[in-house]
Amino acid sequence: MTERVSDTLHASKADVWYLKEIAFGSTESKRKLKIITQNFNGPCSFIAICNILLLRGQIEILPYERGTVSYEFLAQLVGEYLLMSCPDIDVSAALSIMPSTTKGLDLNPLFTGPTSFRPAGEGGELKLFEQAGIELVHGWLVDPESEEYRVMKHVRDYDTAVTLIADADHVTKGQLLTQTADVWGGDAGGSSQAEGSSGAGGGPSGYASHTSPCDSYSEKDKEKIEHALVSQAFLDSTKSQLTYHGLFQLASVLQPGSLVALFRNSHLSVLHKREGEDSSLYSLVTDHVFLQEPSVVWERLEDVDGVGSTFVDSDFVRSTPVGGDFAGHTAESALQALEMEANPDAALARQLQAEEDGRSHEIYMRRQRQQEIRRVQEREEEERKRKNEDGASRKSKKRKDKCVIM
């Protein structure tokens, strides 16, 4: 009974989001507004859409004094905005897509363009962003100057890379993922994204020049294995789903003053490029732990892992959180320290949740690969049956022809 009550309370809290007051805009037109903070593993996609519309002044939460909002309230607000500002779109279709944004989007970024995504399924979620006039971007890009670009420009997107890895793992009978370094010689098909060096042994990336198991494969399979090794190395070295080349590309393609939805770490956040001399990129801080920290509004996006990122306030001045003096701390370490001071139990729960999320991600990736391997095996089995049937049919035809001739 206690567990059921606890689950109910957790679900009810997860469906209600707290509001935080910030200021946004140029010096002449700066205005106060409420943004939506994210609690537990809240729907980052839907919250990002709503916060961008709030920052643009396209929707407004009233009365201003309210401290929380629900999904139903926000869905109605966004639906009314689409109805009034986008008369040509099918609002009912948009509203039917909206609930899926609360559960996470199945996005498939292309490694060659910051605004390029291949929709998964019917791609309705991407349509919702388009209808709301919100650009979706990512920085998970391969550097054209790197050795791996030769392969990744053909692999192109994440889903294809996962399928290729699973396919090659099947060809090698499970050796690709379990014994990469030992079997394939040296650095397993390349290096980290930052290094960008080629594979060992002077041959194609990822192959040793000495005799190795790859000698027994056809040229087509060798190429598949090589591309899979490079793809695996790229995914392993860019686990934050952001590269320095991608960061530079975002800084160059985004217009000053723009507000876009950034896909990173399998989440969506609000990304802003300031106008004026400071053209840095800033991510809106929506974590619930900073609800009572008015000086923590944006996080400057300065590196791919968040190690050197810093918090700033509404004026984009370095933060001075009331929770303590965090001078010299990175955004990540300040967040951990604030959580520990405010609520040690919550901090521990968050740490355990992060570890669980990491394990879940690994399980998800493993399942994806296993599913792809099964699909490959099924295709091969069907092809083998078809060839056997064709062979039997040809033999039967020869026997019949022979009888006729006799």
Coordinates of C-alpha atoms in Angstrom, one line a residue:
M1 CA 0.0 0.0 0.0
T2 CA 2.8 2.4 0.9
E3 CA 4.5 1.7 -2.5
R4 CA 1.3 2.5 -4.3
V5 CA 0.8 5.8 -2.5
S6 CA 4.5 6.7 -3.1
D7 CA 4.1 5.9 -6.8
T8 CA 1.0 8.0 -7.0
L9 CA 2.7 11.0 -5.3
H10 CA 5.7 10.7 -7.6
A11 CA 3.5 10.6 -10.7
S12 CA 1.5 13.6 -9.6
K13 CA 4.7 15.6 -9.0
A14 CA 6.1 14.5 -12.3
D15 CA 2.9 15.9 -14.0
V16 CA 3.3 19.4 -12.4
W17 CA 6.2 21.7 -13.2
Y18 CA 7.4 24.7 -11.1
L19 CA 7.8 28.1 -12.6
K20 CA 10.9 30.3 -12.2
E21 CA 11.0 34.1 -12.8
I22 CA 13.8 35.4 -15.0
A23 CA 14.4 38.5 -17.1
F24 CA 15.1 38.2 -20.8
G25 CA 15.6 40.6 -23.8
S26 CA 17.9 43.5 -24.8
T27 CA 18.7 46.2 -22.3
E28 CA 15.9 48.5 -23.8
S29 CA 13.3 45.8 -24.0
K30 CA 14.1 43.4 -21.1
R31 CA 11.0 41.9 -19.5
K32 CA 10.3 39.6 -16.7
L33 CA 8.7 36.2 -17.4
K34 CA 8.2 32.8 -16.0
I35 CA 10.0 29.8 -17.4
I36 CA 9.2 26.1 -16.8
T37 CA 11.7 24.0 -14.7
Q38 CA 12.1 20.3 -15.1
N39 CA 11.7 17.9 -12.2
F40 CA 12.6 14.2 -12.1
N41 CA 13.1 12.9 -15.6
G42 CA 10.5 15.4 -17.0
P43 CA 9.6 15.8 -20.6
C44 CA 12.5 17.9 -21.9
S45 CA 11.1 18.1 -25.4
F46 CA 7.8 19.6 -24.5
I47 CA 9.3 21.9 -21.9
A48 CA 11.9 23.1 -24.5
I49 CA 9.1 24.0 -26.9
C50 CA 7.1 25.9 -24.3
N51 CA 10.2 27.8 -22.9
I52 CA 11.2 29.0 -26.4
L53 CA 7.6 30.3 -27.0
L54 CA 7.7 31.9 -23.6
L55 CA 11.1 33.6 -24.2
R56 CA 9.9 34.8 -27.6
G57 CA 6.7 36.3 -26.0
Q58 CA 4.5 34.2 -28.2
I59 CA 2.7 32.6 -25.2
E60 CA 2.3 33.8 -21.7
I61 CA 1.4 32.1 -18.5
L62 CA -1.4 33.8 -16.6
P63 CA -2.0 34.8 -13.9
Y64 CA 1.6 35.8 -13.5
E65 CA 1.6 34.9 -9.8
R66 CA 1.0 31.2 -10.4
G67 CA 3.8 29.0 -9.3
T68 CA 3.1 25.7 -11.2
V69 CA 1.7 24.5 -14.4
S70 CA 0.4 21.2 -15.7
Y71 CA 0.7 19.5 -19.1
E72 CA -3.0 20.1 -19.8
F73 CA -2.6 23.8 -19.2
L74 CA 0.5 24.1 -21.4
A75 CA -1.0 21.9 -24.2
Q76 CA -4.0 24.2 -24.3
L77 CA -1.7 27.3 -24.4
V78 CA 0.4 25.9 -27.2
G79 CA -2.7 24.7 -29.1
E80 CA -4.3 28.2 -28.9
Y81 CA -1.0 29.8 -30.1
L82 CA -0.8 27.4 -33.1
L83 CA -4.5 28.1 -33.9
M84 CA -4.1 31.8 -33.8
S85 CA -0.7 32.2 -35.4
C86 CA -0.6 29.3 -37.9
P87 CA -4.0 29.2 -39.5
D88 CA -2.8 27.0 -42.4
I89 CA -1.7 24.0 -40.2
D90 CA -3.8 21.1 -39.0
V91 CA -4.0 22.0 -35.3
S92 CA -5.8 18.7 -34.4
A93 CA -2.8 16.8 -35.9
A94 CA -0.4 19.0 -33.9
L95 CA -2.3 18.3 -30.7
S96 CA -2.3 14.6 -31.4
I97 CA 1.5 14.7 -31.8
M98 CA 2.1 16.8 -28.6
P99 CA 1.7 14.1 -26.0
S100 CA 4.5 12.1 -27.6
T101 CA 6.9 15.0 -26.8
T102 CA 6.3 14.4 -23.0
K103 CA 7.8 10.9 -23.4
G104 CA 10.9 11.8 -25.4
L105 CA 11.6 12.1 -29.1
D106 CA 13.1 9.5 -31.3
L107 CA 15.5 11.7 -33.2
N108 CA 18.1 10.5 -35.7
P109 CA 20.8 13.2 -36.2
L110 CA 23.0 13.3 -39.3
F111 CA 26.7 13.7 -38.5
T112 CA 27.2 16.1 -41.4
G113 CA 24.9 19.0 -40.7
P114 CA 23.8 20.9 -37.5
T115 CA 20.2 21.2 -38.6
S116 CA 19.9 17.8 -40.3
F117 CA 17.7 15.1 -38.8
R118 CA 16.2 12.0 -40.3
P119 CA 12.8 11.4 -38.7
A120 CA 12.1 8.1 -37.0
G121 CA 8.8 6.5 -37.7
E122 CA 6.4 9.0 -39.3
G123 CA 8.4 12.0 -38.1
G124 CA 5.5 13.8 -36.7
E125 CA 7.5 15.2 -33.8
L126 CA 9.7 17.1 -36.2
K127 CA 6.6 18.5 -37.9
L128 CA 5.5 19.9 -34.6
F129 CA 8.7 21.9 -34.2
E130 CA 8.3 23.1 -37.8
Q131 CA 4.7 24.2 -37.1
A132 CA 5.7 26.1 -34.0
G133 CA 8.5 27.8 -35.9
I134 CA 11.2 26.3 -33.7
E135 CA 14.5 25.2 -35.3
L136 CA 15.9 21.9 -34.1
V137 CA 19.8 21.7 -34.0
H138 CA 22.6 19.5 -32.8
G139 CA 26.3 19.6 -32.7
W140 CA 27.0 15.8 -33.1
L141 CA 29.2 16.5 -36.2
V142 CA 32.2 14.8 -37.7
D143 CA 35.1 17.1 -38.5
P144 CA 35.7 17.1 -42.3
E145 CA 39.5 17.4 -41.6
S146 CA 39.5 14.1 -39.5
E147 CA 40.4 10.7 -40.8
E148 CA 37.0 9.3 -39.8
Y149 CA 35.2 11.7 -42.1
R150 CA 35.9 9.6 -45.1
V151 CA 33.7 6.9 -43.6
M152 CA 31.2 8.9 -41.6
K153 CA 30.2 11.0 -44.5
H154 CA 28.8 7.8 -46.1
V155 CA 27.4 6.4 -42.9
R156 CA 25.8 9.8 -42.3
D157 CA 23.4 9.2 -39.4
Y158 CA 23.1 7.5 -36.0
D159 CA 20.6 4.8 -36.9
T160 CA 22.6 3.7 -39.9
A161 CA 25.8 3.6 -37.8
V162 CA 24.1 1.3 -35.2
T163 CA 22.8 -0.9 -38.0
L164 CA 26.2 -1.1 -39.6
I165 CA 27.9 -2.0 -36.4
A166 CA 25.4 -4.8 -35.7
D167 CA 25.7 -6.1 -39.2
A168 CA 29.5 -6.2 -39.1
D169 CA 29.4 -7.8 -35.6
H170 CA 27.2 -10.6 -37.2
V171 CA 29.7 -11.0 -40.0
T172 CA 32.6 -11.4 -37.4
K173 CA 30.4 -13.8 -35.3
G174 CA 30.4 -11.4 -32.4
Q175 CA 34.1 -10.5 -32.5
L176 CA 33.7 -6.9 -33.5
L177 CA 32.2 -5.6 -30.2
T178 CA 33.8 -8.1 -27.8
Q179 CA 37.4 -8.2 -28.9
T180 CA 37.9 -5.1 -31.0
A181 CA 41.3 -4.1 -29.9
D182 CA 42.8 -7.6 -29.8
V183 CA 41.3 -9.0 -33.0
W184 CA 41.5 -6.0 -35.3
G185 CA 44.9 -4.6 -34.3
G186 CA 45.7 -1.4 -32.4
D187 CA 43.1 1.4 -32.1
A188 CA 40.1 -0.5 -33.4
G189 CA 39.4 1.6 -36.4
G190 CA 40.5 5.0 -35.7
S191 CA 41.0 7.2 -32.7
S192 CA 39.0 9.6 -30.6
Q193 CA 37.3 12.5 -32.3
A194 CA 39.7 15.0 -30.9
E195 CA 42.8 13.1 -32.1
G196 CA 41.5 12.2 -35.6
S197 CA 44.5 9.8 -36.4
S198 CA 44.2 6.9 -38.7
G199 CA 44.1 3.2 -37.9
A200 CA 47.1 1.0 -37.0
G201 CA 49.4 -0.7 -39.4
G202 CA 49.3 1.6 -42.4
G203 CA 46.4 -0.1 -44.1
P204 CA 42.7 0.8 -44.1
S205 CA 41.7 2.4 -40.8
G206 CA 41.4 -0.2 -38.1
Y207 CA 43.4 -3.1 -39.7
A208 CA 46.7 -4.4 -38.6
S209 CA 49.4 -4.9 -41.3
H210 CA 50.2 -8.3 -39.9
T211 CA 48.1 -11.4 -40.4
S212 CA 44.7 -11.0 -38.7
P213 CA 41.3 -12.7 -38.8
C214 CA 40.2 -10.1 -41.4
D215 CA 42.3 -11.9 -44.0
S216 CA 39.5 -14.6 -44.3
Y217 CA 36.8 -12.1 -45.2
S218 CA 35.7 -10.9 -48.7
E219 CA 36.6 -7.4 -49.8
K220 CA 33.0 -6.3 -49.3
D221 CA 33.0 -7.7 -45.7
K222 CA 36.3 -6.1 -45.0
E223 CA 34.9 -2.7 -46.0
K224 CA 31.8 -3.2 -43.9
I225 CA 34.0 -4.2 -40.9
E226 CA 36.3 -1.2 -41.4
H227 CA 33.3 1.2 -41.6
A228 CA 31.8 -0.3 -38.5
L229 CA 35.0 0.1 -36.5
V230 CA 35.3 3.7 -37.5
S231 CA 31.6 4.3 -36.6
Q232 CA 32.0 2.6 -33.3
A233 CA 35.1 4.6 -32.5
F234 CA 33.2 7.8 -33.4
L235 CA 30.2 7.0 -31.2
D236 CA 32.5 6.0 -28.3
S237 CA 34.5 9.2 -28.5
T238 CA 31.4 11.5 -28.7
K239 CA 29.2 10.1 -25.9
S240 CA 28.0 13.7 -25.0
Q241 CA 26.6 13.9 -28.6
L242 CA 28.6 17.1 -29.2
T243 CA 31.9 17.6 -30.9
Y244 CA 34.1 20.7 -31.0
H245 CA 33.5 20.9 -34.7
G246 CA 29.8 20.8 -34.0
L247 CA 30.2 23.5 -31.4
F248 CA 32.0 25.8 -33.8
Q249 CA 29.4 25.1 -36.5
L250 CA 26.5 26.0 -34.1
A251 CA 28.3 29.2 -33.2
S252 CA 28.7 30.1 -36.9
V253 CA 25.3 29.1 -38.3
L254 CA 23.0 30.5 -35.6
Q255 CA 21.9 34.1 -36.0
P256 CA 22.5 36.5 -33.1
G257 CA 19.4 36.6 -30.8
S258 CA 18.2 33.2 -32.0
L259 CA 16.4 30.7 -29.7
V260 CA 16.6 27.1 -30.9
A261 CA 16.1 23.6 -29.5
L262 CA 19.4 21.8 -29.0
F263 CA 19.6 18.0 -29.1
R264 CA 22.4 16.8 -26.8
N265 CA 22.9 13.9 -24.4
S266 CA 19.6 12.5 -25.7
H267 CA 17.7 15.5 -24.3
L268 CA 16.5 18.8 -25.7
S269 CA 17.4 22.2 -24.2
V270 CA 16.9 25.8 -25.1
L271 CA 20.0 27.3 -26.9
H272 CA 20.5 31.0 -27.2
K273 CA 23.1 33.0 -29.1
R274 CA 23.5 36.5 -27.7
E275 CA 23.4 39.6 -29.8
G276 CA 26.3 42.1 -29.8
E277 CA 29.9 41.6 -29.1
D278 CA 29.4 38.5 -27.0
S279 CA 28.3 35.9 -29.5
S280 CA 28.7 33.0 -27.1
L281 CA 26.2 30.2 -26.9
Y282 CA 24.1 29.8 -23.8
S283 CA 21.8 26.9 -22.6
L284 CA 18.8 27.8 -20.5
V285 CA 19.1 26.3 -17.0
T286 CA 15.8 24.5 -16.3
D287 CA 16.9 22.0 -13.6
H288 CA 14.5 22.1 -10.7
V289 CA 17.4 22.3 -8.2
F290 CA 18.0 25.9 -9.3
L291 CA 14.4 27.0 -8.7
Q292 CA 15.4 29.2 -5.8
E293 CA 18.6 30.4 -7.4
P294 CA 17.7 33.6 -9.2
S295 CA 21.2 34.3 -10.4
V296 CA 21.5 30.9 -12.2
V297 CA 19.6 31.4 -15.5
W298 CA 22.0 30.4 -18.4
E299 CA 24.9 28.0 -18.8
R300 CA 27.6 29.1 -21.1
L301 CA 28.3 26.4 -23.6
E302 CA 32.1 26.3 -23.9
D303 CA 33.2 22.7 -24.3
V304 CA 31.7 19.3 -25.3
D305 CA 31.7 17.8 -21.8
G306 CA 30.5 20.7 -19.7
V307 CA 33.8 20.7 -17.7
G308 CA 34.5 24.4 -18.4
S309 CA 31.0 25.7 -18.6
T310 CA 29.9 28.4 -16.2
F311 CA 26.5 29.7 -14.9
V312 CA 25.4 33.3 -15.6
D313 CA 22.4 35.4 -14.6
S314 CA 19.8 37.2 -16.7
D315 CA 22.4 39.9 -17.6
F316 CA 24.8 37.1 -18.6
V317 CA 27.1 38.0 -15.7
R318 CA 28.8 35.1 -13.8
S319 CA 26.4 33.7 -11.2
T320 CA 26.7 34.1 -7.4
P321 CA 24.3 31.5 -6.1
V322 CA 22.8 32.1 -2.7
G323 CA 23.4 28.5 -1.9
G324 CA 27.1 29.3 -1.5
D325 CA 30.3 30.6 -3.1
F326 CA 30.9 28.5 -6.2
A327 CA 33.7 30.6 -7.7
G328 CA 36.0 28.4 -9.7
H329 CA 33.4 25.6 -9.9
T330 CA 32.2 24.3 -13.2
A331 CA 28.4 24.2 -13.9
E332 CA 28.4 20.5 -13.2
S333 CA 30.3 20.7 -9.9
A334 CA 28.2 23.7 -8.8
L335 CA 25.0 21.7 -9.5
Q336 CA 26.2 18.8 -7.4
A337 CA 27.3 21.0 -4.5
L338 CA 24.0 22.9 -4.5
E339 CA 22.0 19.7 -4.5
M340 CA 24.1 18.3 -1.6
E341 CA 23.6 21.5 0.5
A342 CA 19.9 21.8 -0.3
N343 CA 18.9 18.2 0.1
P344 CA 21.5 15.4 0.6
D345 CA 18.9 12.7 0.0
A346 CA 17.8 14.3 -3.3
A347 CA 21.4 14.6 -4.4
L348 CA 22.0 10.9 -3.6
A349 CA 18.8 10.0 -5.5
R350 CA 19.9 12.1 -8.5
Q351 CA 23.3 10.4 -8.5
L352 CA 21.7 7.0 -8.3
Q353 CA 19.3 8.0 -11.1
A354 CA 22.1 9.2 -13.3
E355 CA 23.9 5.8 -12.8
E356 CA 20.7 4.0 -13.6
D357 CA 20.2 6.1 -16.7
G358 CA 23.7 5.2 -17.8
R359 CA 23.0 1.5 -17.3
S360 CA 19.7 1.9 -19.1
H361 CA 21.4 3.6 -22.0
E362 CA 23.9 0.7 -22.3
I363 CA 21.1 -1.8 -22.2
Y364 CA 19.2 0.1 -24.8
M365 CA 22.3 0.2 -27.1
R366 CA 22.9 -3.5 -26.6
R367 CA 19.3 -4.3 -27.4
Q368 CA 19.4 -2.2 -30.5
R369 CA 22.5 -4.1 -31.7
Q370 CA 20.9 -7.4 -30.9
Q371 CA 17.8 -6.5 -32.8
E372 CA 19.8 -5.5 -35.8
I373 CA 21.8 -8.8 -35.6
R374 CA 18.6 -10.8 -35.5
R375 CA 17.2 -8.8 -38.5
V376 CA 20.4 -9.6 -40.4
Q377 CA 20.2 -13.3 -39.5
E378 CA 16.6 -13.4 -40.6
R379 CA 17.4 -11.7 -43.9
E380 CA 20.2 -14.2 -44.5
E381 CA 18.0 -17.1 -43.6
E382 CA 15.3 -15.9 -46.0
E383 CA 17.9 -15.4 -48.7
R384 CA 19.3 -18.9 -48.1
K385 CA 15.8 -20.5 -48.3
R386 CA 15.1 -18.6 -51.5
K387 CA 18.3 -19.8 -53.1
N388 CA 17.6 -23.4 -52.0
E389 CA 14.1 -23.1 -53.5
D390 CA 15.5 -21.7 -56.7
G391 CA 18.2 -24.4 -56.9
A392 CA 15.6 -27.1 -56.3
S393 CA 13.4 -25.6 -59.0
R394 CA 16.3 -25.5 -61.5
K395 CA 17.2 -29.2 -60.8
S396 CA 13.6 -30.2 -61.2
K397 CA 13.4 -28.3 -64.5
K398 CA 16.6 -30.0 -65.8
R399 CA 15.2 -33.4 -64.9
K400 CA 12.0 -32.6 -66.8
D401 CA 13.9 -31.3 -69.8
K402 CA 16.1 -34.4 -69.8
C403 CA 13.0 -36.6 -69.8
V404 CA 11.6 -34.6 -72.7
I405 CA 14.8 -34.9 -74.7
M406 CA 14.8 -38.7 -74.1

